[in-house]
mmCIF file of C-alpha atoms in Angstrom:
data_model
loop_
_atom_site.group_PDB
_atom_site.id
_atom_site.type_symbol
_atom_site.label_atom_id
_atom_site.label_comp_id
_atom_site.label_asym_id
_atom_site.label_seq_id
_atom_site.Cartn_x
_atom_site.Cartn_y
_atom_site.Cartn_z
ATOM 1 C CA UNK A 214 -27.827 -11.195 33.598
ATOM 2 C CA UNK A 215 -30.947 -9.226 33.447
ATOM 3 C CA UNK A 216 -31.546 -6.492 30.889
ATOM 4 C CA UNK A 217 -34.939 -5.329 32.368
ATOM 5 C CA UNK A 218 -33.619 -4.978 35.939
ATOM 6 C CA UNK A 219 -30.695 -2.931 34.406
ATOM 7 C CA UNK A 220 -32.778 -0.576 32.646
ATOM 8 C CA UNK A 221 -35.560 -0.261 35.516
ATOM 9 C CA UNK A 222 -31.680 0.501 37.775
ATOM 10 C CA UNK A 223 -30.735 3.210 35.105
ATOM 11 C CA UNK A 224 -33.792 4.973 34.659
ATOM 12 C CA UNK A 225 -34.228 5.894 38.744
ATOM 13 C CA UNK A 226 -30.588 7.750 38.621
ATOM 14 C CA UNK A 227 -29.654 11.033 37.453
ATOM 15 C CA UNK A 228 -28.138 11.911 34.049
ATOM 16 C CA UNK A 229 -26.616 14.855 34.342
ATOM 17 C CA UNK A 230 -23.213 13.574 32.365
ATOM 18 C CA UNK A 231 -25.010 11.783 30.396
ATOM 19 C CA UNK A 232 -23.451 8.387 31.720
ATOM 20 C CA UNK A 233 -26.812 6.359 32.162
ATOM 21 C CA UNK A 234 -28.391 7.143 28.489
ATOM 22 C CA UNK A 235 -24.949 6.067 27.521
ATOM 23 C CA UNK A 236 -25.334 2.742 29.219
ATOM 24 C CA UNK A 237 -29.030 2.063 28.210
ATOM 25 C CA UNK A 238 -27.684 2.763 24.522
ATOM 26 C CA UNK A 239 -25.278 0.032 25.172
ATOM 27 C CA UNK A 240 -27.985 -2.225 26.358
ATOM 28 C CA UNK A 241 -30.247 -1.363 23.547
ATOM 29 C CA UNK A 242 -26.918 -1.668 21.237
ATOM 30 C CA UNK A 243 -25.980 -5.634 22.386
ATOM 31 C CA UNK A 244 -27.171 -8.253 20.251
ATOM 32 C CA UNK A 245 -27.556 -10.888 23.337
ATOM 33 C CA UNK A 246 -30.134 -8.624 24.777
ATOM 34 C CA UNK A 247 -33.542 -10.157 23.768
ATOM 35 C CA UNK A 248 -34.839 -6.147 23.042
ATOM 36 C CA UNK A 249 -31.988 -5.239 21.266
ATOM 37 C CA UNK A 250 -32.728 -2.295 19.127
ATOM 38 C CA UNK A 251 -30.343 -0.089 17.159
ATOM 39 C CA UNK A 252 -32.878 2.597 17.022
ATOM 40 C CA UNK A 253 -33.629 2.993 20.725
ATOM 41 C CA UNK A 254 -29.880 2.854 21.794
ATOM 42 C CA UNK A 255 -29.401 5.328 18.584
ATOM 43 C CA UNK A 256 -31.876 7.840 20.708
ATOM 44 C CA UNK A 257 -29.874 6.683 24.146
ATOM 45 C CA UNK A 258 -26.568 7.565 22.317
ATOM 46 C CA UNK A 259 -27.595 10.837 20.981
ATOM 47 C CA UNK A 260 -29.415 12.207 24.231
ATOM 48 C CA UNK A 261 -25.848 10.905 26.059
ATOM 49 C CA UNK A 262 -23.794 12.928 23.240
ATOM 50 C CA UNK A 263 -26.181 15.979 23.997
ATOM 51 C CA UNK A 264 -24.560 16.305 27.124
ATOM 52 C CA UNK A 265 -20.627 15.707 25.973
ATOM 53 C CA UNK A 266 -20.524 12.810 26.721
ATOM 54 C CA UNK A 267 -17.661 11.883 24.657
ATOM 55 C CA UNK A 268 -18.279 7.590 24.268
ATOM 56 C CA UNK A 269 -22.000 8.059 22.973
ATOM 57 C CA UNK A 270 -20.778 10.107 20.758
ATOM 58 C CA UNK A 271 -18.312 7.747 19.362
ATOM 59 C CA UNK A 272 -21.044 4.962 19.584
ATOM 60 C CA UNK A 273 -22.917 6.915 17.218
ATOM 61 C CA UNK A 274 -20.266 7.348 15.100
ATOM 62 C CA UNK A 275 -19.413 3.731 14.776
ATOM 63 C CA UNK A 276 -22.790 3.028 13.549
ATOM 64 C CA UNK A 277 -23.482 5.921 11.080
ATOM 65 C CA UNK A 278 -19.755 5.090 9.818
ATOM 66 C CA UNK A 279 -21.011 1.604 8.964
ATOM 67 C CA UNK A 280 -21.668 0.913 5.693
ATOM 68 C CA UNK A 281 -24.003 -2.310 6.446
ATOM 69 C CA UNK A 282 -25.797 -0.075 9.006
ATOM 70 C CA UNK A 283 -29.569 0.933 8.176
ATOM 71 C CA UNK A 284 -28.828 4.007 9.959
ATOM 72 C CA UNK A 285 -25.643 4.858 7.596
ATOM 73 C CA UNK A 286 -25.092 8.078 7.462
ATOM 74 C CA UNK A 287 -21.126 8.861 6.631
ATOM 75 C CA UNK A 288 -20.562 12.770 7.387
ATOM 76 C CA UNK A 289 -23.035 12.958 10.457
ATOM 77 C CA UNK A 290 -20.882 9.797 11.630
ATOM 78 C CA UNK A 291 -17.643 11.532 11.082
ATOM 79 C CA UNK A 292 -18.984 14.479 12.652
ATOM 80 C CA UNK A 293 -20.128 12.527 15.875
ATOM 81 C CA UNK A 294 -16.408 11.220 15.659
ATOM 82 C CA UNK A 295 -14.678 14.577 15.857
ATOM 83 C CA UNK A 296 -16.211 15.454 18.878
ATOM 84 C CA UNK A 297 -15.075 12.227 20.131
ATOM 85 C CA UNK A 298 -11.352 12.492 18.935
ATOM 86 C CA UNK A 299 -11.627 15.891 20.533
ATOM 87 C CA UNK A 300 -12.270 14.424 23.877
ATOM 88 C CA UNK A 301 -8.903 11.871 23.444
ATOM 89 C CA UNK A 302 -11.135 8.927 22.990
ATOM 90 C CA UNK A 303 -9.088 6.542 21.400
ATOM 91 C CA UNK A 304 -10.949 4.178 19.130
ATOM 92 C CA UNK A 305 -12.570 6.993 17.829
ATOM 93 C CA UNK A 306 -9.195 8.153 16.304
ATOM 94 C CA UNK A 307 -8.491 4.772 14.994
ATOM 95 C CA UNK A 308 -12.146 4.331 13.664
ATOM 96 C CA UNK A 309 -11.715 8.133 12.169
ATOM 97 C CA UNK A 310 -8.071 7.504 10.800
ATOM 98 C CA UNK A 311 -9.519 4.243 8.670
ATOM 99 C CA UNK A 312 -12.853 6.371 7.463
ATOM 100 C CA UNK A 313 -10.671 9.045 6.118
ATOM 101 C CA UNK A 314 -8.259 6.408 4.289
ATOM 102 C CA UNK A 315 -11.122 5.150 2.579
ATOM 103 C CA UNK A 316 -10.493 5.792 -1.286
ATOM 104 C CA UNK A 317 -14.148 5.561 -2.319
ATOM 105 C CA UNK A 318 -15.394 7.486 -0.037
ATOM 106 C CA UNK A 319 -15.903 11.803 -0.710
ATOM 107 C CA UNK A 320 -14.206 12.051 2.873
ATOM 108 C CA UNK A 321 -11.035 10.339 1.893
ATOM 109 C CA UNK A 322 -8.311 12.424 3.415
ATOM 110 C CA UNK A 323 -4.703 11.563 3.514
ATOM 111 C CA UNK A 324 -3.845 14.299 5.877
ATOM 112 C CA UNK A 325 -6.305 13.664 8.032
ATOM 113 C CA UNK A 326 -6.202 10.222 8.020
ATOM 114 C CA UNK A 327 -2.346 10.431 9.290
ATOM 115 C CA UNK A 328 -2.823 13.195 12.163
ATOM 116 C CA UNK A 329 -6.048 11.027 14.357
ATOM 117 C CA UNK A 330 -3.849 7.878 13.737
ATOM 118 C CA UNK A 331 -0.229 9.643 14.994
ATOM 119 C CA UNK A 332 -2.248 11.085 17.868
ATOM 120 C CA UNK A 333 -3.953 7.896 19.228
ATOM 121 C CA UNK A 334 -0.081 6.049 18.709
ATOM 122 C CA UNK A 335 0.832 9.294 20.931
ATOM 123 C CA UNK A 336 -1.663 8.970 23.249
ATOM 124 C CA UNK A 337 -0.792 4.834 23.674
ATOM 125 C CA UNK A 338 2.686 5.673 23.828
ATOM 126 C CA UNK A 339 2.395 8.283 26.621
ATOM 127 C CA UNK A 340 0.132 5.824 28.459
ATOM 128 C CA UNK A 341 2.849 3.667 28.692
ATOM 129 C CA UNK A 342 5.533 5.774 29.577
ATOM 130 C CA UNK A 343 3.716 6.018 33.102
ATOM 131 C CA UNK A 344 5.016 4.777 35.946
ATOM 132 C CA UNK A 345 4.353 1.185 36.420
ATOM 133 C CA UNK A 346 1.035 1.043 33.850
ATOM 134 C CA UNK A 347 1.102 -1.927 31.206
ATOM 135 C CA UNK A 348 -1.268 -1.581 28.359
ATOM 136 C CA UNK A 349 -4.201 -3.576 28.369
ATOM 137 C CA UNK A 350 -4.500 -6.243 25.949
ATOM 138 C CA UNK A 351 -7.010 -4.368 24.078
ATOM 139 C CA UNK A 352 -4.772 -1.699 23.988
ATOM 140 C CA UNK A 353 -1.944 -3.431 22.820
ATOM 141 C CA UNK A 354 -4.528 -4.799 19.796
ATOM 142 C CA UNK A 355 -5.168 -1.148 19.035
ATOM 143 C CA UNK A 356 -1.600 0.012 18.721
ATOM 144 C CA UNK A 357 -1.007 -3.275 16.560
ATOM 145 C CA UNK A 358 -3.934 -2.167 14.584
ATOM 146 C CA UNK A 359 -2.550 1.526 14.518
ATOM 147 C CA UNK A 360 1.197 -0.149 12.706
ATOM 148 C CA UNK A 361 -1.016 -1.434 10.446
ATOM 149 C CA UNK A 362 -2.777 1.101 9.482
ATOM 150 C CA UNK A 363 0.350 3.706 9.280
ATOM 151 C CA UNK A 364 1.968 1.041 7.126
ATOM 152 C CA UNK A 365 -1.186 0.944 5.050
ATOM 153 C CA UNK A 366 -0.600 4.607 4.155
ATOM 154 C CA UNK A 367 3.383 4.160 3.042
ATOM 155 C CA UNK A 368 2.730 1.613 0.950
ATOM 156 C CA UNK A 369 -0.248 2.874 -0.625
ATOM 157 C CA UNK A 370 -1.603 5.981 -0.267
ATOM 158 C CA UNK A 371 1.739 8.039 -0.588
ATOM 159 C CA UNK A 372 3.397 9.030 -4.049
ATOM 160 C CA UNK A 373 6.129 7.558 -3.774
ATOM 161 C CA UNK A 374 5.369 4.744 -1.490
ATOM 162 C CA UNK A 375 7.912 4.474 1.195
ATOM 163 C CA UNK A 376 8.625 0.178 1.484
ATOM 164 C CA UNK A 377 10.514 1.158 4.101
ATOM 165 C CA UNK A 378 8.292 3.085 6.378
ATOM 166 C CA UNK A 379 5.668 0.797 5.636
ATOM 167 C CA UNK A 380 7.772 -2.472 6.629
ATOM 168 C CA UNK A 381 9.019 -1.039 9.847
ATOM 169 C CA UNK A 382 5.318 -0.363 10.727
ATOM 170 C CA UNK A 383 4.194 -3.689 9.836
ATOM 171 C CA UNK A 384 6.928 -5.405 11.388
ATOM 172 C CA UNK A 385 5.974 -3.615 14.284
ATOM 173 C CA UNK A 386 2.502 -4.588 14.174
ATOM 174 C CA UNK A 387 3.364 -8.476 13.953
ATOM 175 C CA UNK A 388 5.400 -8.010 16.946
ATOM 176 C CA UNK A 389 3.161 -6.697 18.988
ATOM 177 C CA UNK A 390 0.665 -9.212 17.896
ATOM 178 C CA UNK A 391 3.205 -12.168 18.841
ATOM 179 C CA UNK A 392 3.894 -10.648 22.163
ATOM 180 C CA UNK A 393 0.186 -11.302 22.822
ATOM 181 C CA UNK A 394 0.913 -14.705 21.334
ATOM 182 C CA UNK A 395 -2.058 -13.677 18.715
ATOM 183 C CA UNK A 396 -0.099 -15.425 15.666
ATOM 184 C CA UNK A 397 -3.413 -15.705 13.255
ATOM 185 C CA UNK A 398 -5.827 -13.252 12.953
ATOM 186 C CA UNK A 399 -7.200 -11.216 9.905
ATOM 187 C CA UNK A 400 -5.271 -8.129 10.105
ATOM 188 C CA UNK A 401 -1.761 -10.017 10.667
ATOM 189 C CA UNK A 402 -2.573 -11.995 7.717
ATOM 190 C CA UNK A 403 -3.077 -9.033 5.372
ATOM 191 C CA UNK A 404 0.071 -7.552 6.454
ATOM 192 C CA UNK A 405 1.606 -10.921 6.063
ATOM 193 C CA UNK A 406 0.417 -10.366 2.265
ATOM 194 C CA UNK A 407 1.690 -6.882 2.242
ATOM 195 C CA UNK A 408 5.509 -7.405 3.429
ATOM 196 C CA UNK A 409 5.039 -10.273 0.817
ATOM 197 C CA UNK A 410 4.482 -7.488 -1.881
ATOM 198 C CA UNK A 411 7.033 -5.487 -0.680
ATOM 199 C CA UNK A 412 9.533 -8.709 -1.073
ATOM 200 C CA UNK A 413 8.540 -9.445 -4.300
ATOM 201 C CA UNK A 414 8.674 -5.848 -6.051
ATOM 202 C CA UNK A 415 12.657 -6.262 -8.337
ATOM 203 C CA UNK A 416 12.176 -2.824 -8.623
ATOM 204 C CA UNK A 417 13.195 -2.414 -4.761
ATOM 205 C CA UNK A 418 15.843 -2.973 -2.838
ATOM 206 C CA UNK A 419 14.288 -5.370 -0.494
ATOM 207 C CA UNK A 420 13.573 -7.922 -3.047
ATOM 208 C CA UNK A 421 14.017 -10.560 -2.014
ATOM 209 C CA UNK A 422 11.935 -13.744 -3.053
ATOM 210 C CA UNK A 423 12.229 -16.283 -0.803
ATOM 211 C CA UNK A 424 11.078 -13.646 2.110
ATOM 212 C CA UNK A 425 8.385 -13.164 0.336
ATOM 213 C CA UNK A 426 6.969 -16.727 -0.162
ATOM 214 C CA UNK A 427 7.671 -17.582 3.366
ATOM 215 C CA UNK A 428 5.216 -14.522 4.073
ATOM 216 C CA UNK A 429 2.659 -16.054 1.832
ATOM 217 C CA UNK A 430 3.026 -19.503 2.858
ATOM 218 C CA UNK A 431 2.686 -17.932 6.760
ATOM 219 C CA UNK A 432 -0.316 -16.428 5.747
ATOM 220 C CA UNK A 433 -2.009 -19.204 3.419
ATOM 221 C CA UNK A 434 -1.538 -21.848 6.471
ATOM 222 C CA UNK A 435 -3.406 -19.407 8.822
ATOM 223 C CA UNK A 436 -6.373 -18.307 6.872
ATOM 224 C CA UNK A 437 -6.642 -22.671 5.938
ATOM 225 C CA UNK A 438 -6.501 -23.309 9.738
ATOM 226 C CA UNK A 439 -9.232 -20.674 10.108
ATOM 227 C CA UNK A 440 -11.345 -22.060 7.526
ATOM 228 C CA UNK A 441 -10.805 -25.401 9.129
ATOM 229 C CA UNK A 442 -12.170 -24.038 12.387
ATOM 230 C CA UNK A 443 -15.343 -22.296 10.978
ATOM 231 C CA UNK A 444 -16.311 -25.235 8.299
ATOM 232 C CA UNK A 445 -17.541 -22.204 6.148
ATOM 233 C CA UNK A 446 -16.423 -20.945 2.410
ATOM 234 C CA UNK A 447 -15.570 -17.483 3.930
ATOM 235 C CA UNK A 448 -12.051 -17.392 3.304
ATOM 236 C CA UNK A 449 -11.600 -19.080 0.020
ATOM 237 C CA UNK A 450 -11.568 -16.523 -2.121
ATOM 238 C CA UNK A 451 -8.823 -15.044 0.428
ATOM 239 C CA UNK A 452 -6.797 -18.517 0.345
ATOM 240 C CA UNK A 453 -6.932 -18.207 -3.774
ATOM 241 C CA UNK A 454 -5.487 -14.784 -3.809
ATOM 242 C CA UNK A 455 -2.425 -15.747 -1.984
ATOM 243 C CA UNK A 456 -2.187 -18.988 -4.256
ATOM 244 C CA UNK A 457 -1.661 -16.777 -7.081
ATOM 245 C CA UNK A 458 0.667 -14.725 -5.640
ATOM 246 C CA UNK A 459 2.921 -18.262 -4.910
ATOM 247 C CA UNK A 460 2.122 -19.228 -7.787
#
């Protein structure tokens, strides 16, 4: 690997589509590259995005989106997001469909929220229906991530929140998860916690207790296994909420 051969590569060939400011953005963007710089590949991005090119643009917009990011800057990033969605690009749909469900936020739109994250399931779906294509295992992650989110929105952004819309999503969003044989990760564990809620509600029909601690008990051994892995405190605070819901 050799960052400064790449970029002295880049810079000799044309950028008409803007597909080599794109990639010097990335370069610029990586954190294993000894010049990383978010404000140089921030300059690539945008001079890429001046010339549609629909990735840069969603680049930028997963930066200004970021809330950790220097460069934060939420309705420019949602902008630069648009014109990726526009394009089809699918993790800027997902990325746009979680912005707009973000309660806090002045952008939070339900609506909105509902129509990127139906059209990148769409767009996965029709993908698949091709003729002897598989989906990628990133693209499998993304539809799993998609269920989640579309269960997010049943159970608790919608007046009156439909358990059973949001169950069937999540249920299918730990299936597609197992068919990767991806049993433990972060968002399988929160909807582990959520179908746990839903069990535990008397008010519903699908109360049903036991359900529910086998849920939290799933989810408690997972985020202790991870904990045991990374020898940090990070998920204790996690591993206490789901105590008290046992308990």
């Amino acid at each position: 690997c050799d960052y400064n051969k790449a970029v002295d590569i880049l810079t000799d060939y044309n950028d008409s589509k803007g597909s080599v400011s794109l990639q010097l953005g990335n370069i610029y963007n990586n954190e294993q590259c000894p010049f990383f710089d978010k404000k140089t590949a921030l300059a690539h991005y945008e001079e890429s995005a001046s010339k549609n090119n629909a990735y840069a643009a969603y680049f930028l917009g997963k930066i200004l989106t970021n809330k950790d990011s220097e460069f934060y800057d939420l309705e420019k990033g949602i902008n630069f997001l648009h014109v990726a969605a526009d394009a089809d690009t699918l993790p800027a749909r997902i990325l746009l469909g979680r912005t707009y469900l973000d309660k806090e936020s002045p952008f939070y739109n339900l609506e909105e929220a509902q129509e990127q994250l139906s059209l990148a399931l769409e767009s996965l779906e029709n993908i698949e229906k091709k003729e002897f294509y598989q989906l990628s295992k990133t693209e499998l992650q993304s539809k799993a991530q998609i269920y989640k989110y579309l269960g997010d929105i049943q159970m608790g952004h919608i007046e009156p929140h439909n358990y059973s819309n949001a169950l069937d999503y999540y249920k299918k969003c730990k299936d597609t998860y197992e068919a990767l044989g991806d049993t433990n990760n972060v968002i399988l564990n929160s909807i582990y916690i959520r179908m746990a809620k839903i069990h535990s509600d008397k008010m519903e029909s699908f109360y049903n207790p036991k359900i529910a601690e086998e849920y939290l008990l799933t989810a408690l051994k997972n985020v202790q296994e991870i904990q045991a892995e990374s020898n940090t405190g990070d998920n204790a605070n996690f591993m206490q909420h789901i105590k008290l819901q046992l308990y």
